[in-house]
PDB file of C-alpha atoms in Angstrom:
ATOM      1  CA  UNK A   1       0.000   0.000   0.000  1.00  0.00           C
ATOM      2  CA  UNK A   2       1.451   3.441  -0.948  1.00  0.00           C
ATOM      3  CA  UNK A   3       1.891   5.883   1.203  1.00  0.00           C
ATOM      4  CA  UNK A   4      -1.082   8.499  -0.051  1.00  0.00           C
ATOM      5  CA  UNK A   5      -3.234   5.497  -0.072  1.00  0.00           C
ATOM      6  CA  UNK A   6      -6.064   5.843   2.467  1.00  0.00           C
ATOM      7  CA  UNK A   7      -6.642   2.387   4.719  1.00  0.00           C
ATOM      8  CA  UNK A   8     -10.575   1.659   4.685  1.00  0.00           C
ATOM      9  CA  UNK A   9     -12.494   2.065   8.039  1.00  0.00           C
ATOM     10  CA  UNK A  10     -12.769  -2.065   7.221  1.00  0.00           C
ATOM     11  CA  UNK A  11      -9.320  -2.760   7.154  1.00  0.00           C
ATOM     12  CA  UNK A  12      -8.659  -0.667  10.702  1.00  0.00           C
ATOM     13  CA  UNK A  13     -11.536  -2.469  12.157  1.00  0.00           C
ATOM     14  CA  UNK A  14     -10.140  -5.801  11.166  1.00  0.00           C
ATOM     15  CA  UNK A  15      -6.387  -5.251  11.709  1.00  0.00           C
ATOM     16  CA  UNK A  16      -6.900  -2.816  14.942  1.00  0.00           C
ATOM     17  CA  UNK A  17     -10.035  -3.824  16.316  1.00  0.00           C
ATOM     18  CA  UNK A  18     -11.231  -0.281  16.568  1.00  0.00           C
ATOM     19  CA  UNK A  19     -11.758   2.992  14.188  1.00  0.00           C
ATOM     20  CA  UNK A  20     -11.043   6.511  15.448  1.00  0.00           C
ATOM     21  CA  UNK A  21     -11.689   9.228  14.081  1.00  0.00           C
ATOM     22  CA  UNK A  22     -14.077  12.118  12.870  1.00  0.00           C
ATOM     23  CA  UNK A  23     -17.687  12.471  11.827  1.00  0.00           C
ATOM     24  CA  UNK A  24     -18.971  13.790   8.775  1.00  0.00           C
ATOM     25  CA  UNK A  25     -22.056  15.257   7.754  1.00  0.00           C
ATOM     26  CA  UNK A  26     -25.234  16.266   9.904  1.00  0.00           C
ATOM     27  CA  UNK A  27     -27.313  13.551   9.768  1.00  0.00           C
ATOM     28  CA  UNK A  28     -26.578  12.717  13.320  1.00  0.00           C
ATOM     29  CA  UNK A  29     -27.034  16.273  14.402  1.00  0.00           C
ATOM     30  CA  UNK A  30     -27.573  17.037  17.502  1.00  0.00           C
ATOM     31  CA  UNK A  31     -25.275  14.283  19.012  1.00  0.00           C
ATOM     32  CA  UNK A  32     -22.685  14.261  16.588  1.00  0.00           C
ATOM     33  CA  UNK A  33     -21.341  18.086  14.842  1.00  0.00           C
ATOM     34  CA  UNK A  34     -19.518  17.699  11.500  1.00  0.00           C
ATOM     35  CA  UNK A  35     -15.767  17.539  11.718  1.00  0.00           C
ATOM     36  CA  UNK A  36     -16.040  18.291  15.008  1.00  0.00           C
ATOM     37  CA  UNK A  37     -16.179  14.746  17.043  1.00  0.00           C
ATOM     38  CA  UNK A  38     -14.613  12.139  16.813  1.00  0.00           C
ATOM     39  CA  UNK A  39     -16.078   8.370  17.115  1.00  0.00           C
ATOM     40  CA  UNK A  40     -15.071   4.691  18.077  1.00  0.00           C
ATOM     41  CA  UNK A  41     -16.365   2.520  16.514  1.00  0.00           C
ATOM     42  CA  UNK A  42     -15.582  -1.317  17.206  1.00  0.00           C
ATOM     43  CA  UNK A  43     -16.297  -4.607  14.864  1.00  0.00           C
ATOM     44  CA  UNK A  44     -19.926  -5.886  15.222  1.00  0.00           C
ATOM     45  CA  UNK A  45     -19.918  -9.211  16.894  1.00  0.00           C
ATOM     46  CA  UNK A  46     -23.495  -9.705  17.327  1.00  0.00           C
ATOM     47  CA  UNK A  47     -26.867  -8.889  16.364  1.00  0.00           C
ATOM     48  CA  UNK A  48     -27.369  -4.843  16.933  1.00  0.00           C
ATOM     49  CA  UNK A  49     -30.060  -3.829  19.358  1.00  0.00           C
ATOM     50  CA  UNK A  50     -32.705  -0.557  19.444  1.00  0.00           C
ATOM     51  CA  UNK A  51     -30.866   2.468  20.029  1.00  0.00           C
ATOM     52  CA  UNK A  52     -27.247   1.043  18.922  1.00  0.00           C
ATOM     53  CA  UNK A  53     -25.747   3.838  16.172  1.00  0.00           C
ATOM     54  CA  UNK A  54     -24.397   1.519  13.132  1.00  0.00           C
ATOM     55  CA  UNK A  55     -21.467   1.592  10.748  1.00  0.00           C
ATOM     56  CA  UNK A  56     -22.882   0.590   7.155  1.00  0.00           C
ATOM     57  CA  UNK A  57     -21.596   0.679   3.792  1.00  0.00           C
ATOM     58  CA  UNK A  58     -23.974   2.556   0.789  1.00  0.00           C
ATOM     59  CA  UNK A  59     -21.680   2.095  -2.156  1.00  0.00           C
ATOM     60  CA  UNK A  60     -18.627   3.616  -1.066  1.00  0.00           C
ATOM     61  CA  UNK A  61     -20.403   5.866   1.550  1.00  0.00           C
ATOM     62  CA  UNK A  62     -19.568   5.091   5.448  1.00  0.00           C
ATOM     63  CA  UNK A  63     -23.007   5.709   6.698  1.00  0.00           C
ATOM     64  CA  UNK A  64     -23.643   6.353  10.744  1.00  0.00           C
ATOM     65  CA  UNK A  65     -27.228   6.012  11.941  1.00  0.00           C
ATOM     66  CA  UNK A  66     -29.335   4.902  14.667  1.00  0.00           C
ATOM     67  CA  UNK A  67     -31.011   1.241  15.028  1.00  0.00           C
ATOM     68  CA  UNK A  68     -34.664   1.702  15.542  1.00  0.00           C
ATOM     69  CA  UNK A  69     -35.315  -1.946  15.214  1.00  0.00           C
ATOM     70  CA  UNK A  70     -33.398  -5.448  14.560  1.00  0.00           C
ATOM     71  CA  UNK A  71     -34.777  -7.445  11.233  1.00  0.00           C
ATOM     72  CA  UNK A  72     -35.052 -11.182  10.466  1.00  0.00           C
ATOM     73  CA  UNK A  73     -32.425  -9.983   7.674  1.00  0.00           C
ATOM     74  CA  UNK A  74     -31.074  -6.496   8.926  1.00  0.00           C
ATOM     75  CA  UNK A  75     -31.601  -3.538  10.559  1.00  0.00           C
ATOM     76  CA  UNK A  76     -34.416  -0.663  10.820  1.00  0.00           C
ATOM     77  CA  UNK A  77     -32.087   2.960  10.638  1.00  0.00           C
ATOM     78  CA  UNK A  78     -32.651   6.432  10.725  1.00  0.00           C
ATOM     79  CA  UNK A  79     -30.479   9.149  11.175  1.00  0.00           C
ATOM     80  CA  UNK A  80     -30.916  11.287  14.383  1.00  0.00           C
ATOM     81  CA  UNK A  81     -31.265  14.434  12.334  1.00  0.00           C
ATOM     82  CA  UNK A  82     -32.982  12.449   9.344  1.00  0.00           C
ATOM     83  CA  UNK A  83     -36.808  11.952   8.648  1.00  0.00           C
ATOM     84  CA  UNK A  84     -36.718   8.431   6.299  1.00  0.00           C
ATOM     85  CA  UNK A  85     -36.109   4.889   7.530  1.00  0.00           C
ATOM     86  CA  UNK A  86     -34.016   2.948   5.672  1.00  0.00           C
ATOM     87  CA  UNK A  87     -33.788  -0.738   5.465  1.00  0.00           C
ATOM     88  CA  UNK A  88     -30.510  -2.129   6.134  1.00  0.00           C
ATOM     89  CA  UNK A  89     -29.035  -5.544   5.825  1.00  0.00           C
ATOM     90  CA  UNK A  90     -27.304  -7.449   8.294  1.00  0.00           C
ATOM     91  CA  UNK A  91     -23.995  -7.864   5.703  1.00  0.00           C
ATOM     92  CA  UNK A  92     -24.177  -3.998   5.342  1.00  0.00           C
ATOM     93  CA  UNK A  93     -23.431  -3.347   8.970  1.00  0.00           C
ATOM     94  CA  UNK A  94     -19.306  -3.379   9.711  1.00  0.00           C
ATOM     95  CA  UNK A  95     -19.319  -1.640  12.983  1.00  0.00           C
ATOM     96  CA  UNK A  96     -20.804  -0.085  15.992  1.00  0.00           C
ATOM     97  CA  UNK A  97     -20.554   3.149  17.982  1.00  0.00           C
ATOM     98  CA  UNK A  98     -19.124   2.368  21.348  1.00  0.00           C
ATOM     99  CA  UNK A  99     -18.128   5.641  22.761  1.00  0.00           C
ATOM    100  CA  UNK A 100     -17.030   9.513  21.011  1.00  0.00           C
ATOM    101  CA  UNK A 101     -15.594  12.349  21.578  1.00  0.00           C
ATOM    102  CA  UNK A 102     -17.862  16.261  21.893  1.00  0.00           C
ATOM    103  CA  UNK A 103     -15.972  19.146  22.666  1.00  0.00           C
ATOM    104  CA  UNK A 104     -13.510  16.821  24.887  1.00  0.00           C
ATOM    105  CA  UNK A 105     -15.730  15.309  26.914  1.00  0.00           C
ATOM    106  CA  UNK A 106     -15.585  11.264  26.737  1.00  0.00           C
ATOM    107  CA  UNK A 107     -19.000   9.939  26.294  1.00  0.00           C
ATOM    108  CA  UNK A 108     -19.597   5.993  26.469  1.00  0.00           C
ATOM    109  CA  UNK A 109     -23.056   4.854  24.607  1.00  0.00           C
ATOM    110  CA  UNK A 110     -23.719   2.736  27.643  1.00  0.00           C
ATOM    111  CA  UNK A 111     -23.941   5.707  29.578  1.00  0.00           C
ATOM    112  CA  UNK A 112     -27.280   6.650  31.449  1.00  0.00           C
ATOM    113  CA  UNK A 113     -27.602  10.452  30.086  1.00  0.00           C
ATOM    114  CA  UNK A 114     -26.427   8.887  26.247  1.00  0.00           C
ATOM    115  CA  UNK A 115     -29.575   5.994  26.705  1.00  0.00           C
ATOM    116  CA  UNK A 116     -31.942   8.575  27.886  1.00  0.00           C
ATOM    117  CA  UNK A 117     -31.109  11.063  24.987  1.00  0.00           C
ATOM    118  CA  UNK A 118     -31.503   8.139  22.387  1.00  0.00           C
ATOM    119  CA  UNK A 119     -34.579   7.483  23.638  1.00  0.00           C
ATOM    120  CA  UNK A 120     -35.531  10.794  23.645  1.00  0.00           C
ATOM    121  CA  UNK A 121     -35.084  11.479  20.045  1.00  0.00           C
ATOM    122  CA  UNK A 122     -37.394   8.671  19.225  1.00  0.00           C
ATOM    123  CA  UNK A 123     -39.672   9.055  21.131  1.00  0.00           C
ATOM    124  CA  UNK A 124     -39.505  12.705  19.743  1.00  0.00           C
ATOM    125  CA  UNK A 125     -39.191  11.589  16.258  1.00  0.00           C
ATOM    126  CA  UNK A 126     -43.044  12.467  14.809  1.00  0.00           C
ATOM    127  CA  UNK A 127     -43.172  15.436  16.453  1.00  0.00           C
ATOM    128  CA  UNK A 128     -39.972  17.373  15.291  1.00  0.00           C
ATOM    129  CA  UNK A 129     -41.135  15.949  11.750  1.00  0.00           C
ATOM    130  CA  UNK A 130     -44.599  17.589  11.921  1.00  0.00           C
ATOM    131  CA  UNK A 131     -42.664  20.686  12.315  1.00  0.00           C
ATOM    132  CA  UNK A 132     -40.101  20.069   9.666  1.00  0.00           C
ATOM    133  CA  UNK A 133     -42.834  19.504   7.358  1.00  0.00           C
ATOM    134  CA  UNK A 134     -44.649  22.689   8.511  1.00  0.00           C
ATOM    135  CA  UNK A 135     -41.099  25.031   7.957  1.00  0.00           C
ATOM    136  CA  UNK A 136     -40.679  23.515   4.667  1.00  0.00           C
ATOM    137  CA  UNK A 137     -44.450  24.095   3.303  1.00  0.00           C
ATOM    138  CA  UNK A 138     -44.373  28.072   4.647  1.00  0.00           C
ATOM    139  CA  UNK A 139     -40.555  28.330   3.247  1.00  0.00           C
ATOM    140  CA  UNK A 140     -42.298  27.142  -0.490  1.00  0.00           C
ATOM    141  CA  UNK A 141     -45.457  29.238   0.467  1.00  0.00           C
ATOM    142  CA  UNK A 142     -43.543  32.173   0.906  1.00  0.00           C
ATOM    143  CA  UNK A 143     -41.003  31.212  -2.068  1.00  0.00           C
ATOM    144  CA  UNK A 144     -43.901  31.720  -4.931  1.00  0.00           C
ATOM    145  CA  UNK A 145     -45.197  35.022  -3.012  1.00  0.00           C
ATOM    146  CA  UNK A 146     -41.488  36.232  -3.602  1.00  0.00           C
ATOM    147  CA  UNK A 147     -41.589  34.742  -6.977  1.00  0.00           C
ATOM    148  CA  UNK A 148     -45.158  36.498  -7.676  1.00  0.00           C
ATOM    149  CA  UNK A 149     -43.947  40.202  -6.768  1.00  0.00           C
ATOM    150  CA  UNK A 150     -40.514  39.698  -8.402  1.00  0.00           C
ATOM    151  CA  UNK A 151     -40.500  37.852 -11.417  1.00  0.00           C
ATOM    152  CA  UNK A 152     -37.238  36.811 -12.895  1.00  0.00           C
ATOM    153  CA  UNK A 153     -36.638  38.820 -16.123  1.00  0.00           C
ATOM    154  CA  UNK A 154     -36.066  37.263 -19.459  1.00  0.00           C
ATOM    155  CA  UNK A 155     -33.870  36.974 -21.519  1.00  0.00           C
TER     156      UNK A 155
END
């Protein structure tokens, strides 16, 4: 392997046991901040639970999201800051979140604030989407009022 080559969150989790390092993206917003965290993740050596945050593979995406319920053949996800489940299968999932870093404080998932925040934000879940929905319909409403009093010009 050269030297510019990257090693594959796979490999480190085979050959190290664990992955460290940072989060990208917002879909786990609040809990995790883009570029800002970092994460351990460990190899998954049995079946994932409610409330465990998975590793998965999407082509050659690393994908981090929330288990809202085990499968005969996978895994019910969702994002903490998303608003579709997806449908994930077992052979997708390469990892789990055991513990991360925000703003240097050392949070374990097994911890009794971490469990009670998980639970929170599903119990939350159909709530904070109502309201989503509601921000996006006014943003359009108010898009095509904009769009009424200032036409674009043509060319």
């Amino acid at each position: 392997m050269s030297e510019v080559e990257k090693l594959k969150i796979e490999d480190a989790l085979l050959e190290k046991g664990v992955y460290i390092g940072p989060t990208v993206g917002v879909s786990m917003l609040p809990m995790l901040k883009n570029r800002r965290d970092t994460i351990v993740v460990r190899p998954k050596t049995e079946k994932l639970k409610r409330l465990d945050v998975a590793l998965y593979k999407r082509g050659d995406a690393y994908i981090l999201h929330r288990v809202l319920a085990p499968t005969d053949t996978g895994y019910i996800i969702r994002g903490d800051n998303c608003y579709s489940d997806e449908n994930v299968p077992e052979e997708a999932v390469i990892g789990v979140l055991t513990e991360f870093f925000r703003k240097g404080k050392h949070i374990f998932c097994t911890d009794e604030k971490y469990v009670a925040y998980a639970n929170k934000r599903l119990k939350t879940y159909k709530t904070r989407r109502f309201f989503v929905l509601i921000k996006y319909k006014i943003r359009r409403f108010c898009a095509k009022i904009f769009r009424f009093f200032f036409p674009r010009k043509q060319k």
